Amino acid sequence: MIKVFSGSGIMALAVQSELEAAGIDVIVKNNIESGIIVGLTPIGQAVEIYVDGEDVAKAKEIIENWKIRTDK
């Protein structure tokens, strides 16, 4: 699995939705929840999205298009 995105929980949820709508399976690593469990407060890019190596190029293109659409 290759990391293709890291960001806030809300942004990661939107990216996850875009990728899954395109038929790309994702794994989400939520460092916010992990940190809370052990009593730490996560800082920065707290949620990461990973995809299979074969889907990396397509996923990056989808994420770039999403960023362009939402960066207003």
PDB file of C-alpha atoms in Angstrom:
ATOM      1  CA  MET A   1       0.000   0.000   0.000  1.00  0.00           C
ATOM      2  CA  ILE A   2       1.198   3.485  -0.897  1.00  0.00           C
ATOM      3  CA  LYS A   3       0.222   6.691   0.913  1.00  0.00           C
ATOM      4  CA  VAL A   4      -1.480   9.096  -1.498  1.00  0.00           C
ATOM      5  CA  PHE A   5      -3.022  11.618   0.895  1.00  0.00           C
ATOM      6  CA  SER A   6      -2.695  13.025   4.383  1.00  0.00           C
ATOM      7  CA  GLY A   7      -4.849  15.733   5.884  1.00  0.00           C
ATOM      8  CA  SER A   8      -7.651  16.523   8.268  1.00  0.00           C
ATOM      9  CA  GLY A   9     -10.385  14.021   9.004  1.00  0.00           C
ATOM     10  CA  ILE A  10     -12.968  15.958   6.984  1.00  0.00           C
ATOM     11  CA  MET A  11     -10.698  16.296   3.955  1.00  0.00           C
ATOM     12  CA  ALA A  12      -9.699  12.636   4.147  1.00  0.00           C
ATOM     13  CA  LEU A  13     -13.349  11.585   4.230  1.00  0.00           C
ATOM     14  CA  ALA A  14     -14.004  13.580   1.047  1.00  0.00           C
ATOM     15  CA  VAL A  15     -10.938  12.113  -0.689  1.00  0.00           C
ATOM     16  CA  GLN A  16     -11.887   8.609   0.417  1.00  0.00           C
ATOM     17  CA  SER A  17     -15.350   9.103  -1.074  1.00  0.00           C
ATOM     18  CA  GLU A  18     -13.877  10.321  -4.392  1.00  0.00           C
ATOM     19  CA  LEU A  19     -11.492   7.379  -4.632  1.00  0.00           C
ATOM     20  CA  GLU A  20     -14.090   4.762  -3.721  1.00  0.00           C
ATOM     21  CA  ALA A  21     -16.530   6.262  -6.243  1.00  0.00           C
ATOM     22  CA  ALA A  22     -13.830   5.662  -8.876  1.00  0.00           C
ATOM     23  CA  GLY A  23     -13.532   2.027  -7.814  1.00  0.00           C
ATOM     24  CA  ILE A  24     -10.287   2.393  -5.888  1.00  0.00           C
ATOM     25  CA  ASP A  25     -10.022   0.492  -2.603  1.00  0.00           C
ATOM     26  CA  VAL A  26      -8.492   2.526   0.214  1.00  0.00           C
ATOM     27  CA  ILE A  27      -7.098   1.997   3.676  1.00  0.00           C
ATOM     28  CA  VAL A  28      -7.517   4.914   6.067  1.00  0.00           C
ATOM     29  CA  LYS A  29      -5.069   5.362   8.944  1.00  0.00           C
ATOM     30  CA  ASN A  30      -6.632   7.708  11.461  1.00  0.00           C
ATOM     31  CA  ASN A  31      -3.898   9.050  13.710  1.00  0.00           C
ATOM     32  CA  ILE A  32      -6.448  11.207  15.540  1.00  0.00           C
ATOM     33  CA  GLU A  33      -8.287   8.192  16.919  1.00  0.00           C
ATOM     34  CA  SER A  34      -5.039   6.325  17.522  1.00  0.00           C
ATOM     35  CA  GLY A  35      -3.629   9.253  19.485  1.00  0.00           C
ATOM     36  CA  ILE A  36      -6.739   9.649  21.586  1.00  0.00           C
ATOM     37  CA  ILE A  37      -6.647   5.979  22.555  1.00  0.00           C
ATOM     38  CA  VAL A  38      -3.138   6.352  24.003  1.00  0.00           C
ATOM     39  CA  GLY A  39      -3.761   9.820  25.429  1.00  0.00           C
ATOM     40  CA  LEU A  40      -1.911  11.942  22.870  1.00  0.00           C
ATOM     41  CA  THR A  41      -3.153  14.928  20.886  1.00  0.00           C
ATOM     42  CA  PRO A  42      -2.232  14.530  17.213  1.00  0.00           C
ATOM     43  CA  ILE A  43      -0.861  17.540  15.353  1.00  0.00           C
ATOM     44  CA  GLY A  44      -0.842  18.265  11.611  1.00  0.00           C
ATOM     45  CA  GLN A  45      -1.820  15.807   8.913  1.00  0.00           C
ATOM     46  CA  ALA A  46      -3.630  13.363  11.142  1.00  0.00           C
ATOM     47  CA  VAL A  47      -5.442  11.085   8.664  1.00  0.00           C
ATOM     48  CA  GLU A  48      -3.647   9.188   5.900  1.00  0.00           C
ATOM     49  CA  ILE A  49      -5.073   7.363   2.878  1.00  0.00           C
ATOM     50  CA  TYR A  50      -3.293   4.429   1.257  1.00  0.00           C
ATOM     51  CA  VAL A  51      -4.043   2.636  -2.029  1.00  0.00           C
ATOM     52  CA  ASP A  52      -2.625  -0.365  -3.881  1.00  0.00           C
ATOM     53  CA  GLY A  53       0.456   0.350  -5.957  1.00  0.00           C
ATOM     54  CA  GLU A  54      -1.434  -0.294  -9.189  1.00  0.00           C
ATOM     55  CA  ASP A  55      -3.940   2.466  -8.312  1.00  0.00           C
ATOM     56  CA  VAL A  56      -1.459   5.183  -7.290  1.00  0.00           C
ATOM     57  CA  ALA A  57      -1.405   7.140 -10.569  1.00  0.00           C
ATOM     58  CA  LYS A  58      -5.185   7.137 -10.914  1.00  0.00           C
ATOM     59  CA  ALA A  59      -5.634   8.045  -7.230  1.00  0.00           C
ATOM     60  CA  LYS A  60      -3.193  10.961  -7.454  1.00  0.00           C
ATOM     61  CA  GLU A  61      -5.008  12.305 -10.515  1.00  0.00           C
ATOM     62  CA  ILE A  62      -8.363  12.082  -8.734  1.00  0.00           C
ATOM     63  CA  ILE A  63      -6.942  13.807  -5.656  1.00  0.00           C
ATOM     64  CA  GLU A  64      -5.398  16.608  -7.735  1.00  0.00           C
ATOM     65  CA  ASN A  65      -8.714  17.180  -9.529  1.00  0.00           C
ATOM     66  CA  TRP A  66     -10.512  17.190  -6.178  1.00  0.00           C
ATOM     67  CA  LYS A  67      -8.056  19.766  -4.817  1.00  0.00           C
ATOM     68  CA  ILE A  68      -8.627  22.011  -7.835  1.00  0.00           C
ATOM     69  CA  ARG A  69     -12.416  21.757  -7.467  1.00  0.00           C
ATOM     70  CA  THR A  70     -12.395  22.452  -3.731  1.00  0.00           C
ATOM     71  CA  ASP A  71      -9.689  25.131  -3.610  1.00  0.00           C
ATOM     72  CA  LYS A  72     -11.995  28.133  -3.991  1.00  0.00           C
TER      73      LYS A  72
END
